[in-house]
Short mmCIF file of C-alpha atoms in Angstrom, two decimals:
data_model
loop_
_atom_site.label_atom_id
_atom_site.label_comp_id
_atom_site.label_asym_id
_atom_site.label_seq_id
_atom_site.Cartn_x
_atom_site.Cartn_y
_atom_site.Cartn_z
CA MET A 642 -0.17 0.15 -0.02
CA ASN A 643 1.26 3.31 -0.93
CA ASP A 644 1.09 6.69 1.16
CA THR A 645 -2.29 7.56 -0.28
CA GLY A 646 -3.73 4.30 1.15
CA VAL A 647 -4.31 3.04 -2.39
CA PRO A 648 -3.03 -0.93 -2.48
CA ALA A 649 -0.22 -1.67 -4.87
CA ARG A 650 -0.64 -3.51 -8.02
CA GLU A 651 0.98 -6.75 -7.91
CA VAL A 652 3.09 -8.40 -10.78
CA ASP A 653 5.89 -10.63 -10.99
CA VAL A 654 8.39 -8.23 -12.84
CA VAL A 655 8.24 -4.36 -13.60
CA VAL A 656 10.37 -3.32 -16.65
CA VAL A 657 11.33 0.35 -16.48
CA GLY A 658 11.87 1.85 -19.84
CA ALA A 659 10.89 1.18 -23.33
CA GLY A 660 13.74 1.64 -25.42
CA GLN A 661 15.77 -1.20 -26.85
CA ALA A 662 16.84 -2.91 -23.70
CA GLY A 663 13.15 -2.67 -22.18
CA LEU A 664 11.48 -4.03 -25.45
CA SER A 665 13.75 -6.89 -25.60
CA SER A 666 13.35 -7.76 -22.12
CA ALA A 667 9.48 -7.45 -22.30
CA TYR A 668 9.77 -9.56 -25.50
CA HIS A 669 11.63 -12.52 -23.93
CA LEU A 670 9.21 -12.12 -20.78
CA ARG A 671 6.30 -12.72 -23.20
CA ARG A 672 7.96 -15.64 -25.06
CA THR A 673 8.85 -17.22 -21.64
CA GLY A 674 5.44 -17.15 -20.74
CA PHE A 675 4.86 -14.30 -18.54
CA GLU A 676 1.55 -12.36 -19.54
CA PRO A 677 1.71 -8.58 -20.11
CA GLY A 678 -0.44 -6.66 -17.64
CA ARG A 679 -0.91 -9.72 -15.45
CA ASP A 680 2.54 -11.04 -15.06
CA PHE A 681 4.66 -8.01 -15.95
CA VAL A 682 4.37 -4.51 -16.95
CA VAL A 683 6.26 -2.10 -18.93
CA LEU A 684 6.42 1.59 -17.59
CA ASP A 685 7.99 4.27 -19.89
CA HIS A 686 8.33 8.02 -19.11
CA ALA A 687 8.39 8.91 -22.66
CA PRO A 688 5.29 10.55 -24.55
CA ARG A 689 5.28 7.88 -27.46
CA PRO A 690 7.21 4.78 -28.55
CA GLY A 691 10.65 5.27 -29.56
CA GLY A 692 12.87 5.22 -26.62
CA ALA A 693 15.52 7.91 -26.45
CA TRP A 694 15.58 7.79 -30.37
CA GLN A 695 12.48 10.01 -30.54
CA PHE A 696 14.44 12.93 -29.09
CA ARG A 697 17.43 12.57 -31.45
CA TRP A 698 18.02 15.73 -33.95
CA PRO A 699 16.55 15.87 -37.06
CA SER A 700 19.83 15.84 -39.23
CA LEU A 701 20.83 12.31 -37.61
CA THR A 702 19.21 10.47 -40.52
CA TYR A 703 18.83 6.79 -40.59
CA GLY A 704 21.74 6.37 -42.87
CA LYS A 705 24.23 8.03 -40.46
CA VAL A 706 23.28 5.62 -37.55
CA HIS A 707 25.98 3.13 -36.75
CA GLY A 708 25.16 -0.51 -35.64
CA MET A 709 21.39 -0.28 -34.91
CA HIS A 710 20.55 -3.90 -34.37
CA ALA A 711 17.02 -5.07 -34.78
CA LEU A 712 14.92 -5.99 -31.78
CA PRO A 713 14.37 -9.79 -31.33
CA GLY A 714 11.62 -11.37 -33.34
CA MET A 715 11.03 -8.47 -35.90
CA GLU A 716 13.60 -6.95 -38.40
CA LEU A 717 13.61 -3.45 -39.31
CA THR A 718 13.32 -3.50 -43.16
CA ASP A 719 13.18 -1.16 -46.10
CA ALA A 720 14.05 1.95 -43.75
CA ASP A 721 14.59 5.22 -45.84
CA PRO A 722 18.20 6.11 -45.03
CA VAL A 723 17.66 9.87 -45.58
CA ARG A 724 14.54 10.06 -43.15
CA PRO A 725 15.42 11.17 -39.49
CA SER A 726 16.51 8.21 -37.26
CA SER A 727 13.90 9.58 -34.85
CA GLU A 728 11.05 8.87 -36.89
CA VAL A 729 12.43 5.54 -38.47
CA VAL A 730 13.01 3.96 -34.96
CA ALA A 731 9.80 5.40 -33.30
CA GLU A 732 7.91 3.84 -35.95
CA TYR A 733 9.50 0.45 -35.77
CA PHE A 734 9.33 0.48 -31.89
CA ASP A 735 5.70 1.56 -32.05
CA ALA A 736 4.86 -1.41 -34.53
CA TYR A 737 6.97 -3.53 -32.35
CA GLU A 738 4.99 -2.96 -29.19
CA ARG A 739 1.76 -3.72 -31.16
CA ALA A 740 2.89 -6.81 -32.78
CA PHE A 741 3.82 -8.40 -29.79
CA GLY A 742 1.24 -6.93 -27.55
CA LEU A 743 3.40 -5.57 -24.80
CA GLU A 744 1.02 -3.02 -23.37
CA VAL A 745 3.45 -0.41 -22.68
CA ARG A 746 2.07 1.83 -20.11
CA ARG A 747 3.25 5.58 -20.80
CA PRO A 748 3.73 8.24 -19.93
CA VAL A 749 4.65 7.10 -16.49
CA ASP A 750 7.38 8.45 -14.23
CA VAL A 751 9.03 6.07 -11.90
CA ARG A 752 10.09 8.02 -8.83
CA ALA A 753 11.46 5.47 -6.43
CA VAL A 754 11.88 1.77 -5.95
CA ARG A 755 11.81 0.74 -2.31
CA GLU A 756 11.87 -2.39 -0.22
CA GLY A 757 8.42 -3.62 0.42
CA PRO A 758 6.66 -6.18 2.43
CA GLY A 759 7.20 -9.98 2.15
CA GLY A 760 10.48 -9.63 0.07
CA ARG A 761 8.63 -7.78 -2.61
CA LEU A 762 9.69 -4.26 -4.45
CA LEU A 763 7.55 -1.12 -4.30
CA VAL A 764 7.82 0.65 -7.55
CA GLU A 765 6.48 4.27 -7.06
CA THR A 766 5.18 6.10 -9.94
CA ASP A 767 3.14 9.50 -10.88
CA ASP A 768 0.43 6.92 -11.63
CA GLY A 769 0.37 4.84 -8.68
CA THR A 770 2.45 1.94 -6.91
CA TRP A 771 3.68 -1.66 -8.32
CA SER A 772 4.59 -4.38 -6.03
CA ALA A 773 6.90 -6.67 -7.83
CA ARG A 774 9.12 -9.91 -7.17
CA ALA A 775 11.72 -8.41 -9.54
CA LEU A 776 12.61 -5.57 -11.56
CA ILE A 777 14.39 -4.90 -14.85
CA ASN A 778 15.67 -1.41 -15.14
CA ALA A 779 16.32 -0.32 -18.61
CA THR A 780 16.36 3.32 -18.33
CA GLY A 781 19.53 3.95 -20.34
CA THR A 782 21.14 7.67 -20.06
CA TRP A 783 19.49 10.02 -22.25
CA ASP A 784 17.58 11.50 -19.20
CA ARG A 785 21.04 12.23 -17.52
CA PRO A 786 23.28 14.36 -19.81
CA PHE A 787 26.53 15.02 -18.18
CA TRP A 788 27.63 18.75 -18.13
CA PRO A 789 31.08 18.97 -16.64
CA ARG A 790 32.04 22.03 -14.54
CA TYR A 791 34.72 24.60 -15.37
CA PRO A 792 35.66 27.99 -13.72
CA GLY A 793 33.61 30.94 -15.23
CA GLN A 794 30.99 28.67 -16.82
CA GLU A 795 28.29 30.88 -15.32
CA THR A 796 29.97 34.17 -16.90
CA PHE A 797 29.63 33.12 -20.67
CA ARG A 798 27.77 35.58 -22.37
CA GLY A 799 26.99 33.08 -25.10
CA ARG A 800 24.88 29.94 -25.41
CA GLN A 801 25.73 26.63 -23.64
CA LEU A 802 23.89 23.46 -24.66
CA HIS A 803 24.40 19.60 -24.48
CA THR A 804 24.09 16.99 -27.16
CA ALA A 805 20.57 16.21 -25.69
CA GLN A 806 19.61 19.74 -26.74
CA TYR A 807 21.46 19.79 -30.24
CA PRO A 808 18.87 21.18 -32.68
CA GLY A 809 20.87 20.48 -35.94
CA PRO A 810 23.74 22.56 -37.75
CA GLU A 811 21.31 25.31 -39.11
CA GLU A 812 21.19 27.18 -35.80
CA PHE A 813 24.88 27.77 -35.65
CA ALA A 814 24.98 29.67 -38.90
CA GLY A 815 27.46 32.46 -38.71
CA LEU A 816 28.41 31.72 -35.09
CA ARG A 817 31.75 30.83 -33.51
CA VAL A 818 31.27 27.35 -31.75
CA VAL A 819 33.51 25.43 -29.31
CA VAL A 820 32.54 21.69 -29.34
CA VAL A 821 33.82 19.95 -26.20
CA GLY A 822 34.02 15.92 -26.49
CA GLY A 823 36.12 13.28 -28.12
CA GLY A 824 32.99 10.88 -28.81
CA ALA A 825 31.10 9.96 -31.87
CA SER A 826 28.66 12.87 -30.89
CA GLY A 827 31.48 15.49 -30.85
CA THR A 828 32.95 14.43 -34.01
CA GLN A 829 29.32 14.34 -35.93
CA HIS A 830 28.34 17.66 -34.51
CA LEU A 831 31.58 19.10 -35.79
CA MET A 832 31.29 17.82 -39.03
CA GLU A 833 27.70 19.06 -39.48
CA ILE A 834 28.35 22.52 -38.06
CA ALA A 835 31.47 23.48 -39.88
CA PRO A 836 29.85 24.37 -43.06
CA TYR A 837 27.51 26.91 -41.26
CA ALA A 838 29.64 28.30 -38.51
CA ALA A 839 31.79 31.26 -38.83
CA ALA A 840 34.38 29.06 -36.98
CA THR A 841 34.52 25.82 -34.75
CA THR A 842 36.97 24.86 -32.42
CA TRP A 843 37.27 21.10 -31.06
CA VAL A 844 38.51 20.37 -27.68
CA THR A 845 38.81 17.02 -25.55
CA ARG A 846 40.37 15.97 -22.32
CA ARG A 847 42.17 13.02 -23.92
CA PRO A 848 43.54 12.72 -27.64
CA PRO A 849 40.86 11.07 -29.85
CA VAL A 850 41.67 7.74 -30.76
CA PHE A 851 40.77 6.66 -34.29
CA ARG A 852 40.39 3.16 -35.30
CA GLU A 853 41.71 1.56 -38.56
CA GLY A 854 40.10 -1.66 -40.00
CA PRO A 855 36.96 -3.51 -39.67
CA PHE A 856 35.02 -3.73 -36.24
CA THR A 857 35.36 -7.46 -36.13
CA GLU A 858 33.13 -9.70 -33.35
CA GLU A 859 36.42 -10.61 -31.61
CA PHE A 860 37.61 -6.77 -31.31
CA GLY A 861 33.89 -6.07 -30.20
CA ARG A 862 33.86 -8.89 -27.50
CA ALA A 863 37.23 -7.58 -26.26
CA ALA A 864 35.71 -3.99 -25.87
CA VAL A 865 32.56 -5.17 -24.06
CA ALA A 866 34.84 -7.28 -21.72
CA LEU A 867 36.75 -4.31 -20.57
CA VAL A 868 33.53 -2.22 -19.87
CA ASP A 869 32.22 -5.43 -18.37
CA GLU A 870 35.11 -5.55 -15.76
CA ARG A 871 34.41 -1.88 -14.60
CA VAL A 872 30.61 -2.86 -13.53
CA ARG A 873 31.94 -5.98 -11.76
CA GLN A 874 33.99 -3.97 -9.68
CA GLY A 875 31.17 -1.46 -8.97
CA LEU A 876 32.85 1.30 -10.77
CA PRO A 877 30.58 3.85 -13.20
CA PRO A 878 30.36 2.26 -16.68
CA ARG A 879 32.30 3.70 -19.27
CA SER A 880 30.75 3.99 -22.87
CA VAL A 881 31.97 1.31 -25.23
CA VAL A 882 33.28 3.87 -27.90
CA SER A 883 35.74 5.07 -25.05
CA VAL A 884 37.24 1.63 -25.55
CA THR A 885 36.79 0.87 -29.04
CA GLY A 886 37.93 4.29 -30.42
CA LEU A 887 36.26 6.27 -33.57
CA PRO A 888 35.89 4.43 -36.80
CA LEU A 889 38.19 5.92 -39.30
CA ASN A 890 35.59 6.32 -42.33
CA ASP A 891 35.89 8.55 -45.37
CA ALA A 892 33.84 11.27 -43.72
CA ILE A 893 36.20 11.60 -40.89
CA ARG A 894 39.25 11.11 -43.12
CA GLN A 895 37.97 14.36 -45.02
CA ALA A 896 37.33 16.16 -41.89
CA LEU A 897 40.78 15.44 -40.69
CA ALA A 898 42.16 16.55 -43.93
CA ASP A 899 39.85 19.69 -44.08
CA GLY A 900 41.08 20.73 -40.55
CA VAL A 901 37.66 20.45 -38.98
CA LEU A 902 38.78 17.61 -36.66
CA ASP A 903 41.97 19.68 -35.46
CA ARG A 904 41.88 18.71 -31.77
CA ARG A 905 42.86 21.10 -28.96
CA PRO A 906 43.64 20.16 -25.50
CA MET A 907 40.88 20.92 -22.78
CA PHE A 908 40.77 24.69 -21.85
CA ASP A 909 41.34 25.64 -18.23
CA ARG A 910 38.41 28.26 -17.78
CA VAL A 911 35.39 29.89 -19.64
CA VAL A 912 35.44 33.49 -19.98
CA PRO A 913 32.54 35.99 -20.95
CA ASP A 914 33.40 35.90 -24.50
CA GLY A 915 34.96 32.36 -25.09
CA VAL A 916 37.31 29.89 -23.42
CA GLU A 917 41.00 30.09 -22.15
CA TRP A 918 43.77 28.05 -21.81
CA ALA A 919 46.44 28.39 -18.70
CA ASP A 920 49.02 29.76 -20.83
CA GLY A 921 46.99 32.61 -21.92
CA GLN A 922 45.60 31.49 -25.18
CA ARG A 923 42.04 31.90 -25.71
CA VAL A 924 39.33 31.59 -28.29
CA ASP A 925 36.24 33.86 -28.87
CA ALA A 926 32.81 31.66 -29.10
CA ASP A 927 29.30 32.57 -29.20
CA VAL A 928 28.36 28.89 -28.46
CA ILE A 929 30.09 26.01 -26.17
CA LEU A 930 28.31 22.69 -27.24
CA TRP A 931 29.00 20.12 -24.54
CA ALA A 932 29.22 16.77 -26.40
CA THR A 933 30.30 15.40 -23.06
CA GLY A 934 28.06 12.21 -22.83
CA PHE A 935 25.75 10.79 -20.44
CA ARG A 936 25.36 8.88 -17.08
CA ALA A 937 23.10 6.07 -16.30
CA ALA A 938 19.52 7.05 -15.24
CA ILE A 939 19.32 5.20 -12.14
CA ASP A 940 18.48 7.85 -9.40
CA HIS A 941 15.28 6.14 -8.83
CA LEU A 942 17.07 3.00 -7.17
CA ALA A 943 18.90 5.24 -4.55
CA PRO A 944 16.36 3.92 -1.75
CA LEU A 945 17.88 0.54 -2.35
CA ARG A 946 21.34 1.57 -1.50
CA LEU A 947 23.09 -0.26 -4.33
CA ARG A 948 26.01 1.84 -5.22
CA GLU A 949 29.39 0.51 -4.25
CA PRO A 950 32.19 2.74 -2.88
CA GLY A 951 33.40 3.14 -6.47
CA GLY A 952 30.14 5.12 -7.31
CA GLY A 953 28.83 2.33 -9.48
CA ILE A 954 26.43 -0.50 -9.06
CA ARG A 955 28.32 -3.91 -8.97
CA VAL A 956 26.94 -6.17 -11.87
CA GLU A 957 27.43 -9.76 -12.75
CA GLY A 958 26.02 -9.98 -16.27
CA THR A 959 22.62 -8.00 -15.93
CA ARG A 960 22.14 -9.17 -12.35
CA VAL A 961 22.91 -6.58 -9.38
CA THR A 962 25.32 -8.39 -7.00
CA ALA A 963 23.70 -6.97 -3.82
CA ASP A 964 20.14 -7.65 -4.72
CA PRO A 965 19.49 -10.37 -7.25
CA ARG A 966 16.01 -9.34 -7.75
CA ILE A 967 17.31 -6.31 -9.87
CA HIS A 968 18.36 -6.49 -13.35
CA LEU A 969 20.30 -3.43 -15.12
CA VAL A 970 19.80 -4.11 -18.84
CA GLY A 971 21.32 -1.48 -21.35
CA TYR A 972 23.93 -0.64 -18.38
CA GLY A 973 27.60 -0.88 -18.98
CA PRO A 974 28.32 -3.62 -21.30
CA SER A 975 25.03 -3.97 -22.68
CA ALA A 976 24.63 -0.31 -23.68
CA SER A 977 24.40 -0.87 -27.27
CA THR A 978 21.59 -2.26 -29.39
CA ILE A 979 23.00 -5.84 -29.84
CA GLY A 980 23.99 -5.77 -26.20
CA ALA A 981 20.57 -4.81 -24.90
CA ASN A 982 18.97 -7.56 -27.05
CA ARG A 983 21.31 -10.28 -25.35
CA ALA A 984 21.04 -8.85 -21.98
CA GLY A 985 17.26 -8.73 -21.91
CA ARG A 986 17.12 -12.58 -22.75
CA ALA A 987 19.87 -13.35 -19.88
CA ALA A 988 18.02 -11.16 -17.34
CA VAL A 989 14.62 -13.03 -18.08
CA ARG A 990 16.36 -16.25 -17.83
CA ASP A 991 17.88 -15.44 -14.66
CA ILE A 992 14.51 -13.97 -13.10
CA LYS A 993 12.68 -17.03 -14.15
CA ARG A 994 15.16 -19.17 -12.22
CA LEU A 995 14.70 -16.56 -9.28
CA LEU A 996 10.80 -16.84 -9.25
CA ALA A 997 10.91 -20.38 -9.36
CA GLY A 998 13.39 -20.74 -6.31
CA ALA A 999 16.37 -22.00 -8.11
CA PRO A 1000 19.98 -20.57 -7.63
CA ALA A 1001 20.83 -17.98 -10.03
CA ALA A 1002 23.06 -19.03 -13.10
CA ALA A 1003 26.76 -18.54 -12.40
#
């Protein structure tokens, strides 16, 4: 029962999030015999299907998306590469939810997950409380953009925005733009903005690493293993691209040759009209675009005290080491579309064993 006196609705499993990881998990729950609405429920805070993809900038067309892996049981076919990925993927996710009858409830904001009576978990939302025997958390990172702090940031007279707010390149026409960040988003933003802007400057904390050659399955497994090791140690996960580096494709080569991807080390402070380094060098700017990544959106799990001293949640596979009722799918090594699919299947297999009273798989 929640604070309003209304009894909590009981299910076996609550899935939080309906992006790639959440839909994959819901598919495998249904395939394993769990009935949507009766045995499990999927709660999603977004206004419509599409996960974080629905919020991507219009210039990120489907043809520019790298490594979008189909959801289990239904391929994404005949997608127009020039259409915005936000539209293509949202339509695909919508069709997927309907095809498998996943009955996603939205918009529902999950506010907190707490210990409940009888060994159950209480999932508190703005649409009432759910009581569950297990929880699959598939909330991703889009809702937690990371903004670094630098001296003088509050004095900047221009515009500061994050990748999560990126509107497309046209809005930067005639402006001097500093792009911060050495990941895929930072390089994509630079290459798009450069033809419109009066000037662009690229700054990163570490020199970017460009990867030659194909992304083989063996290379991918090795990269995921490095990310996996961090979460096994209870450290905050790093992105897979931070391990793999950036693919050196034709567009990147051209941008390097044109001087668009001319990286400078991180500045030391922000000044009212730009950014400045310790040696006195400065760059005037109208805009600072922080392509500085995201953090896992897991604050609603705080009442369960799952974080380790290292700042992350210790996870074995997808299972939280400190609480086997909880699985993090799309977290750390499974934060890719193919990784989320595999993790959803693994989480459901583990949860079925848990609910049957069998020991968790090693």
